[in-house]
PDB file of C-alpha atoms in Angstrom:
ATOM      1  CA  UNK B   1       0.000   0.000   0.000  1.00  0.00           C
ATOM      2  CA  UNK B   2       2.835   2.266   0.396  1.00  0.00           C
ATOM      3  CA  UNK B   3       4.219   1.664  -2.450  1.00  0.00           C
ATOM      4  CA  UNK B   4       1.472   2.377  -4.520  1.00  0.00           C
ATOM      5  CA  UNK B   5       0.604   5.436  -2.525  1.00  0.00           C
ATOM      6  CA  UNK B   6       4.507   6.753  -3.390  1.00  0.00           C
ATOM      7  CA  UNK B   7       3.846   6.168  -6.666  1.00  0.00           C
ATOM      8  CA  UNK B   8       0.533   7.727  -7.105  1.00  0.00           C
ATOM      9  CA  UNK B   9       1.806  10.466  -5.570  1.00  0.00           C
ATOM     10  CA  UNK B  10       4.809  11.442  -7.486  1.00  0.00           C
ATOM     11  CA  UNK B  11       2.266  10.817 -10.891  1.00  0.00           C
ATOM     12  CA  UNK B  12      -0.161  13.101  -9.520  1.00  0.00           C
ATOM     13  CA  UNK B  13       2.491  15.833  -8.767  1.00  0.00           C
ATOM     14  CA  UNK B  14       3.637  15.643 -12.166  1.00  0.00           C
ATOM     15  CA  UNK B  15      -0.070  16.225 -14.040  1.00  0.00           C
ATOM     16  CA  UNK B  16       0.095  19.533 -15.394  1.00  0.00           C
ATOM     17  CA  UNK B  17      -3.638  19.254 -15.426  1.00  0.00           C
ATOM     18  CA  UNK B  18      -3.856  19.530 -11.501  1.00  0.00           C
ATOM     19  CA  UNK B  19      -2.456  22.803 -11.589  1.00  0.00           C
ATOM     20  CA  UNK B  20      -3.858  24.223 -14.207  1.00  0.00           C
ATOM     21  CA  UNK B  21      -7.553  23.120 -12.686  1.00  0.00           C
ATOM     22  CA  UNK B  22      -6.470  24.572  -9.374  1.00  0.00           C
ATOM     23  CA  UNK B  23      -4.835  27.780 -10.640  1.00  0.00           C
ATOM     24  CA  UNK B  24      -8.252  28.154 -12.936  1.00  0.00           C
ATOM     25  CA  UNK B  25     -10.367  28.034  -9.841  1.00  0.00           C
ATOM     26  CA  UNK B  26      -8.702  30.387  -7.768  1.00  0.00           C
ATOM     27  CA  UNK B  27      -8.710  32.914 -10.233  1.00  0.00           C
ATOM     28  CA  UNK B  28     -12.417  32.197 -11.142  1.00  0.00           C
ATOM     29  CA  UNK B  29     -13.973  32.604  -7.424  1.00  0.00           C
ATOM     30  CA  UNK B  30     -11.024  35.520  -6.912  1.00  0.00           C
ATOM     31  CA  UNK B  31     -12.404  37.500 -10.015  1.00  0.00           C
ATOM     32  CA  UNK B  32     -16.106  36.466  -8.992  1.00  0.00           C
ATOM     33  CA  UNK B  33     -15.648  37.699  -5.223  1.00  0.00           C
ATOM     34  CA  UNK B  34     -13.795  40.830  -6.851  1.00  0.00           C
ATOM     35  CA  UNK B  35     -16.891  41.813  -9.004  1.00  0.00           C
ATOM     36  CA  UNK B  36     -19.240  41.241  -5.269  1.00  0.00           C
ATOM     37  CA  UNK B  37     -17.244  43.999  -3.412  1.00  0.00           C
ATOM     38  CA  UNK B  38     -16.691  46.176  -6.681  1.00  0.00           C
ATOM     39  CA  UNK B  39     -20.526  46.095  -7.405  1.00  0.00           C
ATOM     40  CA  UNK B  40     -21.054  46.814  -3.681  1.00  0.00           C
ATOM     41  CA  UNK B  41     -18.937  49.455  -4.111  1.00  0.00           C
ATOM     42  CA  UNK B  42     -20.282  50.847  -7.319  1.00  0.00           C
ATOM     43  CA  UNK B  43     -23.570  50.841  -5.752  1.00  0.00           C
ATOM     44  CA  UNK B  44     -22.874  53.233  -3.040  1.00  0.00           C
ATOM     45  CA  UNK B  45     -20.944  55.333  -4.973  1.00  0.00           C
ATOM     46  CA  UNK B  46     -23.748  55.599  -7.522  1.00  0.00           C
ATOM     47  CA  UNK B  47     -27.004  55.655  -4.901  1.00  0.00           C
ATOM     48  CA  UNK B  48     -25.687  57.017  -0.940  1.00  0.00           C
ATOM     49  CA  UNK B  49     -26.270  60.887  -1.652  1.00  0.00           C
ATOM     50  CA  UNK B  50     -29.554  59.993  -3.448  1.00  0.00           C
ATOM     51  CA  UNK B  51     -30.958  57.947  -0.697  1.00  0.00           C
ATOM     52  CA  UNK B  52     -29.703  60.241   2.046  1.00  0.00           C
ATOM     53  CA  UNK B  53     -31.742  63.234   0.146  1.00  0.00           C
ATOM     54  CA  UNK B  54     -34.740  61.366  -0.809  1.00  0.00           C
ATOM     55  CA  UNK B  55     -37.556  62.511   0.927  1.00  0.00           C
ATOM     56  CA  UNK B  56     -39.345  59.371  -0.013  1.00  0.00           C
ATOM     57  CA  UNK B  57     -38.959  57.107   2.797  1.00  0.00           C
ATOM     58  CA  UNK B  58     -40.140  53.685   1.107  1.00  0.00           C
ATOM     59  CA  UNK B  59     -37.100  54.668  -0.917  1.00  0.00           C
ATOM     60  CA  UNK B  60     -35.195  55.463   1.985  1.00  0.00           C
ATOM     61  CA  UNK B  61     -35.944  52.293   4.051  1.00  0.00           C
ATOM     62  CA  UNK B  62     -35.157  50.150   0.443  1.00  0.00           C
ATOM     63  CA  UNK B  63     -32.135  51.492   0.342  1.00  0.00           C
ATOM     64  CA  UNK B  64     -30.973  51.183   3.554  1.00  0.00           C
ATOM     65  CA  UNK B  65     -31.797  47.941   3.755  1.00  0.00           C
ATOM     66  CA  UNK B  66     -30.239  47.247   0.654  1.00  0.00           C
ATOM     67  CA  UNK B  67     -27.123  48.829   1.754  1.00  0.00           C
ATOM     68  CA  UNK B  68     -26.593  46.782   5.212  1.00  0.00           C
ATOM     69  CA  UNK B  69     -27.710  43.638   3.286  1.00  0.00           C
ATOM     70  CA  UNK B  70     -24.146  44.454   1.458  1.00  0.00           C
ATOM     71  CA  UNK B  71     -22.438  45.440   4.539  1.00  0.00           C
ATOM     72  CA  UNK B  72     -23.883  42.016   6.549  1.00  0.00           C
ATOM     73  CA  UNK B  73     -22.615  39.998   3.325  1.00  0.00           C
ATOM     74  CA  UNK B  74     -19.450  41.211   2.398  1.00  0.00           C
ATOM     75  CA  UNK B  75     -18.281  42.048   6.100  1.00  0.00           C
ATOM     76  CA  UNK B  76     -14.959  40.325   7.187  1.00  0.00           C
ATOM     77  CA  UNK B  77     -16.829  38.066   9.358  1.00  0.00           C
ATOM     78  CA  UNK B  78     -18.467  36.066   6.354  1.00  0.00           C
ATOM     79  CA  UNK B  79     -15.276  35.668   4.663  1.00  0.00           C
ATOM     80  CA  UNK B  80     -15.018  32.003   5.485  1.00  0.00           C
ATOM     81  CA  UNK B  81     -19.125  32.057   4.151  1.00  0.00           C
ATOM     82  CA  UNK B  82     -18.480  33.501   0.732  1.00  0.00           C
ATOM     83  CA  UNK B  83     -15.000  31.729   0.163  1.00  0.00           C
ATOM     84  CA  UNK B  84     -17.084  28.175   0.722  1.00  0.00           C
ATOM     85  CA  UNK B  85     -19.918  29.376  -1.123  1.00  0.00           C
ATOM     86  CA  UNK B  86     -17.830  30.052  -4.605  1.00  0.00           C
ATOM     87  CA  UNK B  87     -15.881  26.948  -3.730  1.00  0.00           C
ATOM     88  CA  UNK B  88     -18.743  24.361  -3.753  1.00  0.00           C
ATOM     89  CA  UNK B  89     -20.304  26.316  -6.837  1.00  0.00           C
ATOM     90  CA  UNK B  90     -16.723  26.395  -8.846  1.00  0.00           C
ATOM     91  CA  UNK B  91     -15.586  23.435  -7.468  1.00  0.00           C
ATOM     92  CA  UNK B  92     -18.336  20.954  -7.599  1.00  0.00           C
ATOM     93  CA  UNK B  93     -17.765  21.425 -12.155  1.00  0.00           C
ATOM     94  CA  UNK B  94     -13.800  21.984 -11.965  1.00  0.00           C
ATOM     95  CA  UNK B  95     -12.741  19.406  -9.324  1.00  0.00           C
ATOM     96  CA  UNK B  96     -14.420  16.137 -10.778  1.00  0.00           C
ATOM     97  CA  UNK B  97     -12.582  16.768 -14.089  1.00  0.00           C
ATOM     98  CA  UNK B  98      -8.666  16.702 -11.627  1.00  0.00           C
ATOM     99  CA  UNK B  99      -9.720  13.146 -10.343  1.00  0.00           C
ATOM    100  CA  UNK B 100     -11.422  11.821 -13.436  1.00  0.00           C
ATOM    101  CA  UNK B 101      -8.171  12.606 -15.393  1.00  0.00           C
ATOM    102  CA  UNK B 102      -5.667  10.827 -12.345  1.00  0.00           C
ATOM    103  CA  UNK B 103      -7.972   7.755 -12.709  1.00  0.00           C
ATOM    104  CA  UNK B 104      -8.132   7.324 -16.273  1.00  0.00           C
ATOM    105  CA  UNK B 105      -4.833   8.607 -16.992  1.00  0.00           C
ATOM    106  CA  UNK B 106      -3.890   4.003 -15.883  1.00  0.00           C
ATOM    107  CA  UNK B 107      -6.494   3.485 -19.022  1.00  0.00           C
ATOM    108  CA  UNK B 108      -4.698   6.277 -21.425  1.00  0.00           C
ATOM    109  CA  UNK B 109      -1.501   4.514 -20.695  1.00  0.00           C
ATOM    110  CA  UNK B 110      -2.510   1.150 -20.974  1.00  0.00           C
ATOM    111  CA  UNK B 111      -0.566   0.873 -17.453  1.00  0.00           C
ATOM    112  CA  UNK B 112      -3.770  -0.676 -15.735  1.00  0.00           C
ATOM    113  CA  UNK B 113      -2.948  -4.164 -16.231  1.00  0.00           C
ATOM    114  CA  UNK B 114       0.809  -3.622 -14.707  1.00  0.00           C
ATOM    115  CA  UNK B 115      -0.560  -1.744 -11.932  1.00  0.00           C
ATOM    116  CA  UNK B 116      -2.917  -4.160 -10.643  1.00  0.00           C
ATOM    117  CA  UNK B 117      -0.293  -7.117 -11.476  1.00  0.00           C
ATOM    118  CA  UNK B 118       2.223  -4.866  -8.856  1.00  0.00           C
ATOM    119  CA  UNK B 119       0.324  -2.994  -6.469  1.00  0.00           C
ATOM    120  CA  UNK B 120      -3.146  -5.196  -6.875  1.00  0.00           C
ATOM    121  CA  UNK B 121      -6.362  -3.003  -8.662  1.00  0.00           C
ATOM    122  CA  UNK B 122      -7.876  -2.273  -5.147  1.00  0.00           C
ATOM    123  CA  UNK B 123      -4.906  -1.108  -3.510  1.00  0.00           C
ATOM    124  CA  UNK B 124      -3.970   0.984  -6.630  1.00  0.00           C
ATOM    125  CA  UNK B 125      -7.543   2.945  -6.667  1.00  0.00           C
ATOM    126  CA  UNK B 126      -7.791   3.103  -3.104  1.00  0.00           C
ATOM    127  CA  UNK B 127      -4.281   4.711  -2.699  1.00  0.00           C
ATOM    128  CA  UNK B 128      -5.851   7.521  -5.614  1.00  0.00           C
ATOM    129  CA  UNK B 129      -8.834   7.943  -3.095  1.00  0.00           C
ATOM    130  CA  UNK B 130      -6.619   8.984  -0.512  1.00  0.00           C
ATOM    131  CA  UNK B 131      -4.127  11.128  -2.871  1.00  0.00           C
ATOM    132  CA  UNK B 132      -7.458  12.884  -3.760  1.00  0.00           C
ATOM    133  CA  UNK B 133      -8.731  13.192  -0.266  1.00  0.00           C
ATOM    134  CA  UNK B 134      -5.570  14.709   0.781  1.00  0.00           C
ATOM    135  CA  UNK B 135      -4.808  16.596  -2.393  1.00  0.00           C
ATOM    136  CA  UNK B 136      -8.528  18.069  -1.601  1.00  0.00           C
ATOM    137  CA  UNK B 137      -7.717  19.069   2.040  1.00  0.00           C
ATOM    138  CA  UNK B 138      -4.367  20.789   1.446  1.00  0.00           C
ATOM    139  CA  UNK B 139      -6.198  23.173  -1.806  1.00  0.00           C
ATOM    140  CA  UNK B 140      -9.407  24.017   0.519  1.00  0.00           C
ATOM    141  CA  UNK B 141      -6.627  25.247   2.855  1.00  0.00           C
ATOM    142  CA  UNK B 142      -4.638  27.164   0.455  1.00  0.00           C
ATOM    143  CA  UNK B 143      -8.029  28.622  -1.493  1.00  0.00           C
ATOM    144  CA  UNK B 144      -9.351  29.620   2.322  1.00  0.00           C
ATOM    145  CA  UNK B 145      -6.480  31.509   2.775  1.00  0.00           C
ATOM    146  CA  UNK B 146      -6.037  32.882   0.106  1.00  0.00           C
ATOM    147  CA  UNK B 147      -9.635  33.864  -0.171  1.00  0.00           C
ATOM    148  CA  UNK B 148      -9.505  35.344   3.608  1.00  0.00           C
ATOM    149  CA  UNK B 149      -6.463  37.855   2.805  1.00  0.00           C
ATOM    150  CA  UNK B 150      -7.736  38.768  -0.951  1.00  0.00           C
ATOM    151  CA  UNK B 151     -11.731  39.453   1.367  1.00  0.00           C
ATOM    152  CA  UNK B 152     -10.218  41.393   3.960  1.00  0.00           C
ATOM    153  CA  UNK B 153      -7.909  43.495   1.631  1.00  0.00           C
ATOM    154  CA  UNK B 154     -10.888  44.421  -0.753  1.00  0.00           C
ATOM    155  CA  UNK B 155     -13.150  45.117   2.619  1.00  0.00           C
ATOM    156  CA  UNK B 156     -10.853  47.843   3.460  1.00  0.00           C
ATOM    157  CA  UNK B 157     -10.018  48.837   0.055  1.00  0.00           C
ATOM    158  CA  UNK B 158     -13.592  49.360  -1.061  1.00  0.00           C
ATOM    159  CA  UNK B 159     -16.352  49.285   1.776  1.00  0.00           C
ATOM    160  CA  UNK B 160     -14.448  49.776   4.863  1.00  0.00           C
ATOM    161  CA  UNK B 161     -15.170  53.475   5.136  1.00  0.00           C
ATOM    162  CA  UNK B 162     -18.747  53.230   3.714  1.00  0.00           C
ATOM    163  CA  UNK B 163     -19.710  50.916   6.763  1.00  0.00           C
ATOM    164  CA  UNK B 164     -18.294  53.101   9.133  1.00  0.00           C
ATOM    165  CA  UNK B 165     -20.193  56.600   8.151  1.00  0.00           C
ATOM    166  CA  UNK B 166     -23.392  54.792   6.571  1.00  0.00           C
ATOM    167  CA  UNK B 167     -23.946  51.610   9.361  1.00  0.00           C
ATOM    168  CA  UNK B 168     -22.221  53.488  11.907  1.00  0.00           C
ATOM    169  CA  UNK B 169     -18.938  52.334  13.613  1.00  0.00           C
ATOM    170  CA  UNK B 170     -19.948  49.583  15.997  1.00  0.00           C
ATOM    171  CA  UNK B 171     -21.621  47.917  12.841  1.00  0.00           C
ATOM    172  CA  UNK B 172     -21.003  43.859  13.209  1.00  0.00           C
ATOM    173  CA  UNK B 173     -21.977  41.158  12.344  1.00  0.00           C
ATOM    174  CA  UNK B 174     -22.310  37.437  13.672  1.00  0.00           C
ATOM    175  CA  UNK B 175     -19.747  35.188  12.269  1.00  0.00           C
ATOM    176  CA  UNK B 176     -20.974  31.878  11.091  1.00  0.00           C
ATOM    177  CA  UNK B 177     -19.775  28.629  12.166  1.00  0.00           C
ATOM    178  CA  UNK B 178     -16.530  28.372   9.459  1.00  0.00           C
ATOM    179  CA  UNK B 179     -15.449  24.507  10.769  1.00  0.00           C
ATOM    180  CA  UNK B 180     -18.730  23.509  10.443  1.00  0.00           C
ATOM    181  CA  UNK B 181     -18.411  25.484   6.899  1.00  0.00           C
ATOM    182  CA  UNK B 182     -15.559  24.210   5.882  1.00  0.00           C
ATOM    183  CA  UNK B 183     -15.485  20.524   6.376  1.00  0.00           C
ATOM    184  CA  UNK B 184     -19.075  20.361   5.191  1.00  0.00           C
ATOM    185  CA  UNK B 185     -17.539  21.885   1.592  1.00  0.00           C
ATOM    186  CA  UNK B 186     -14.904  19.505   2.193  1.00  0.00           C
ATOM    187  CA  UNK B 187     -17.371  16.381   1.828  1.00  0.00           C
ATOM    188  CA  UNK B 188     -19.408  17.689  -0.793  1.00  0.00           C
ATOM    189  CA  UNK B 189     -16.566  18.446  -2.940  1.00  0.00           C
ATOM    190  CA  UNK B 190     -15.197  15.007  -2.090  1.00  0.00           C
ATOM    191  CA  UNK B 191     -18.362  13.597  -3.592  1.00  0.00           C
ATOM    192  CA  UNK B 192     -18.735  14.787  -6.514  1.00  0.00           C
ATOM    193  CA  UNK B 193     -15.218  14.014  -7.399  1.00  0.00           C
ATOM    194  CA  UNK B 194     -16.350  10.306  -6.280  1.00  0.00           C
ATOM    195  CA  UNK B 195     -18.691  10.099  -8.714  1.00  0.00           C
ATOM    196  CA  UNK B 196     -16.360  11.242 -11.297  1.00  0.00           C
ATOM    197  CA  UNK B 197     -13.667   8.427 -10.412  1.00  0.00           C
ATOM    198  CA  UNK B 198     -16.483   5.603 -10.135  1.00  0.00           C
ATOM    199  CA  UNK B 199     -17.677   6.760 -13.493  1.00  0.00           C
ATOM    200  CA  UNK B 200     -14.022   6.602 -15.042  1.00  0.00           C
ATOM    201  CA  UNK B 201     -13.094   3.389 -13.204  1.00  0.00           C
ATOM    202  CA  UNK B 202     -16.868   1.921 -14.319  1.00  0.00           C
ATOM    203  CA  UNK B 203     -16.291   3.004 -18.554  1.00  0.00           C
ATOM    204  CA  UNK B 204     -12.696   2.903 -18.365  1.00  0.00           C
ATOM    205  CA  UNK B 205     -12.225   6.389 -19.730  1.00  0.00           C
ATOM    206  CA  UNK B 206     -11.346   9.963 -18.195  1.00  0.00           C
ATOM    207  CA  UNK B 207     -13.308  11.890 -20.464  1.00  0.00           C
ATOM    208  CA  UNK B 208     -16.221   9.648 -19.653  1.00  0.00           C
ATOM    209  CA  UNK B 209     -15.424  10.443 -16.106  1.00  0.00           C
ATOM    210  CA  UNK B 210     -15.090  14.681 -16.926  1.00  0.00           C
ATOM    211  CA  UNK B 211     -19.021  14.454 -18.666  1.00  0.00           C
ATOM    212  CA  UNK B 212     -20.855  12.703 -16.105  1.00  0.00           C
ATOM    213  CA  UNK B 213     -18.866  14.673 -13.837  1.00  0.00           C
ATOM    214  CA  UNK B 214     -20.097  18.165 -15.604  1.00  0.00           C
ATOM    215  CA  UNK B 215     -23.499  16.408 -16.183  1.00  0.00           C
ATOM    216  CA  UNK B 216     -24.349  15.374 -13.060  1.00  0.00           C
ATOM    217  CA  UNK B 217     -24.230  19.126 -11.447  1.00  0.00           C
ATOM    218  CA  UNK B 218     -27.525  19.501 -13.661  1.00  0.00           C
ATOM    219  CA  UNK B 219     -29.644  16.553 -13.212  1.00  0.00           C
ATOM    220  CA  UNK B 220     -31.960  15.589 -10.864  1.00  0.00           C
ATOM    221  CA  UNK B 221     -33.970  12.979  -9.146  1.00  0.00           C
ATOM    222  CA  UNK B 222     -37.700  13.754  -8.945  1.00  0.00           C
ATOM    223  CA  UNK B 223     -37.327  11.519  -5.432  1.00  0.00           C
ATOM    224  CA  UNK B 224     -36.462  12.720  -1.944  1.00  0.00           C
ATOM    225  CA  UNK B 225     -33.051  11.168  -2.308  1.00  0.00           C
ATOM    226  CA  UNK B 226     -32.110  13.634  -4.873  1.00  0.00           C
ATOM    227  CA  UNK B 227     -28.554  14.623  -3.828  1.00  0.00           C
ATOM    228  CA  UNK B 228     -28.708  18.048  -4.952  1.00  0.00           C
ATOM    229  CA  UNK B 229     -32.159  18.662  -3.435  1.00  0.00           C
ATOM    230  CA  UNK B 230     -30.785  17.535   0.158  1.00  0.00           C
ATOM    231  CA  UNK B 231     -27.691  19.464  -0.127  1.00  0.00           C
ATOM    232  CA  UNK B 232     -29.099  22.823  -1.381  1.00  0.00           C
ATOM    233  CA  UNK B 233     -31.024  22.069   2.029  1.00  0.00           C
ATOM    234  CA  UNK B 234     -28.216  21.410   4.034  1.00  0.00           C
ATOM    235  CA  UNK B 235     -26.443  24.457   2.673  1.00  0.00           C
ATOM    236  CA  UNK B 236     -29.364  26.981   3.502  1.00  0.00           C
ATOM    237  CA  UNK B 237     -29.275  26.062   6.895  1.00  0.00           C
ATOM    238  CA  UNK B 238     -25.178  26.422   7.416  1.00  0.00           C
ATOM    239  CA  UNK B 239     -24.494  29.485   4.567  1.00  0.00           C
ATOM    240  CA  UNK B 240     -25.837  32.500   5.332  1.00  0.00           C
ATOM    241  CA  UNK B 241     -26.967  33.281   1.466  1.00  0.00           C
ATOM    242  CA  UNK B 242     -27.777  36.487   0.250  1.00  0.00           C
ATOM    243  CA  UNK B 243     -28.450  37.885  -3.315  1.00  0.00           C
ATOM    244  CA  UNK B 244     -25.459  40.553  -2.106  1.00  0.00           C
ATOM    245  CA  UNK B 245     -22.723  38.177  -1.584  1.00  0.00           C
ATOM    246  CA  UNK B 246     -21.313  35.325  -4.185  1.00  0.00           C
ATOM    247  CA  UNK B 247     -22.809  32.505  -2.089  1.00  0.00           C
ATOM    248  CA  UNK B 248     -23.307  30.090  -4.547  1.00  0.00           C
ATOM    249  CA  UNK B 249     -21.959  30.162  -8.334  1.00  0.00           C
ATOM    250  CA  UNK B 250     -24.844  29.129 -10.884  1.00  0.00           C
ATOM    251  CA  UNK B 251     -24.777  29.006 -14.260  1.00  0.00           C
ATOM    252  CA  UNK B 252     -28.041  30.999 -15.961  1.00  0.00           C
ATOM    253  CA  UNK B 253     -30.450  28.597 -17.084  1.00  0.00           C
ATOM    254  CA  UNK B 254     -30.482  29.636 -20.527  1.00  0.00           C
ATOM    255  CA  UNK B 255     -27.011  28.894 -20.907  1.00  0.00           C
ATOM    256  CA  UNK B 256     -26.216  25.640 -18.760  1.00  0.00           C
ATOM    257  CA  UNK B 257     -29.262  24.168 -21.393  1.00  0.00           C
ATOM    258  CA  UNK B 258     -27.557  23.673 -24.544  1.00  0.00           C
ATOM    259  CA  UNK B 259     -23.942  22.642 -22.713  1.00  0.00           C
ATOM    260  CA  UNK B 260     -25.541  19.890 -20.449  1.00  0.00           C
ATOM    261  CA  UNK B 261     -27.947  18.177 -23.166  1.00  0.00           C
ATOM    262  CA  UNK B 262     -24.616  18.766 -25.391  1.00  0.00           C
ATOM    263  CA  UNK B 263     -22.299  16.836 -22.670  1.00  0.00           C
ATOM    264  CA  UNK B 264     -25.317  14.298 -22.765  1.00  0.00           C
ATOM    265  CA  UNK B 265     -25.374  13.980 -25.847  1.00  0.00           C
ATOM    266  CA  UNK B 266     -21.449  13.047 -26.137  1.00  0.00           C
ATOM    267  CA  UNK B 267     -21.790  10.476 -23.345  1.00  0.00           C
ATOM    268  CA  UNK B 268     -24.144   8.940 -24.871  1.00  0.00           C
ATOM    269  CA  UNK B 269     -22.276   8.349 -28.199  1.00  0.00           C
ATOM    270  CA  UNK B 270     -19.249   7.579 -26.538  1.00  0.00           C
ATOM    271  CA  UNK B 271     -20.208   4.831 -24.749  1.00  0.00           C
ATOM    272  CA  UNK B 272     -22.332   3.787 -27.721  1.00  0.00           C
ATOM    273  CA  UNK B 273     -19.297   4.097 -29.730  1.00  0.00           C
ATOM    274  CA  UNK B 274     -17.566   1.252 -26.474  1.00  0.00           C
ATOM    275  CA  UNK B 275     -20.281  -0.434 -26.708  1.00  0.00           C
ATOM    276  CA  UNK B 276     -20.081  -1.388 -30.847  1.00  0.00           C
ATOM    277  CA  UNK B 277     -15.635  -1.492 -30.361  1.00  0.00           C
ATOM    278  CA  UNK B 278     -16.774  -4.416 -27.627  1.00  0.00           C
ATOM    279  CA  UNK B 279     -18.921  -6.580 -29.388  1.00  0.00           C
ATOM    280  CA  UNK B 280     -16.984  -6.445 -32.507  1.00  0.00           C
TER     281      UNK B 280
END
């Protein structure tokens, strides 16, 4: 079991593709947490002096409330919130496609057969589960931080002030439970790449592994053990979601149409296309 753990993990050091997945996601949920605070921003520039003229006081009250909603969402307290929030959005479409590609990359190679002669094929796919629950832990740690210093930087670069003179100075908000936060992420994010590996390991095939991976984010069970029914549950009740803050990343449903029944479409020819190579 060592062995093949050692050698798992010097092959998935070397995949450029784990990098380039990782460094894609960071910059993703960086530019989409960016765009939060600068809209924030842009908002108060645009609206403060007009709301604190109005003599409207619906309009007031709206805008007010509309202005603390941003404050309560974007405050350094729901850093940890927001980070997890992009994370399990981003993450639950980018991740699957790292472990898909580390599972089939024995099938790409036609290295399988040695594998399982040397290390035995449990041994060798349970060593990957581990590399990927590991590899998994150490990014959420790196993203969090990196998420917390690039939150608190834009805080005081863009709203810091703005809470101070329009929420007043002892403006504060509750911080949410972040361990409970982050290990939840943790196991979500650790599912869906689970699916992605069984599929791989099930057609023999990465890019198998990469469509069911992307397609299964959009399907759904009409049944009360439809996965993304009970998490979206789960997740209301620990993230504190707001229309202000970039809780959850989600693809407009105009858009993710065409690319999922497209990424249906190609699954089902390819394993149609297995299916005819086998019997003949």
């Amino acid at each position: 079991m060592r062995n093949s753990l050692k050698s798992d993990g010097k092959l998935f050091v070397r995949m450029k593709s784990v990098w380039i997945v990782s460094f894609v996601i960071i910059v993703f949920t960086l530019f989409s947490s960016y765009n939060s605070y600068n809209g924030a921003y842009t908002f108060i520039q645009d609206n403060w002096q007009y709301i604190q003229s109005t003599e409207n006081a619906a309009f007031f009250n709206d805008g007010m409330q509309m202005l603390h909603e941003y404050f309560t969402a974007l405050h350094p307290q729901n850093m940890m919130n927001n980070a997890m929030g992009l994370i399990i959005g981003v993450g639950a479409l980018a991740l699957p496609i790292i472990s898909a590609l580390f599972c089939g990359i024995e099938y790409s190679q036609k290295t399988v057969r040695l594998r399982a002669a040397t290390f035995g094929l449990e041994k060798s796919f349970f060593s990957k589960l581990i590399i990927l629950a590991v590899y998994l832990l150490c990014f959420l740690f790196a993203y969090t931080l990196i998420m917390l210093l690039a939150g608190q930087f834009m805080w005081n670069s863009m709203l810091s002030s703005s809470a101070e003179e329009i929420a007043g100075a002892g403006f504060y908000v509750q911080a949410p439970n972040n361990a409970a936060i982050f290990f939840f992420t943790y196991f979500i994010l650790l599912f869906f790449m689970l699916i992605s590996m069984m599929v791989t390991v099930l057609f023999k095939s990465g890019i198998g592994g990469i469509v069911a991976g992307i397609v299964f984010n959009y399907i759904t069970i009409p049944s009360a053990l439809d996965p993304h029914s009970n998490i979206n549950y789960i997740l209301s009740k620990i993230l504190y979601m707001s229309p202000a803050s970039p809780v959850l990343f989600r693809v407009n449903e105009n858009i993710a149409f065409y690319p999922v029944w497209a990424c249906i479409l190609i699954l089902a020819c390819y394993f149609l296309l297995c299916a005819i190579v086998y019997f003949l």
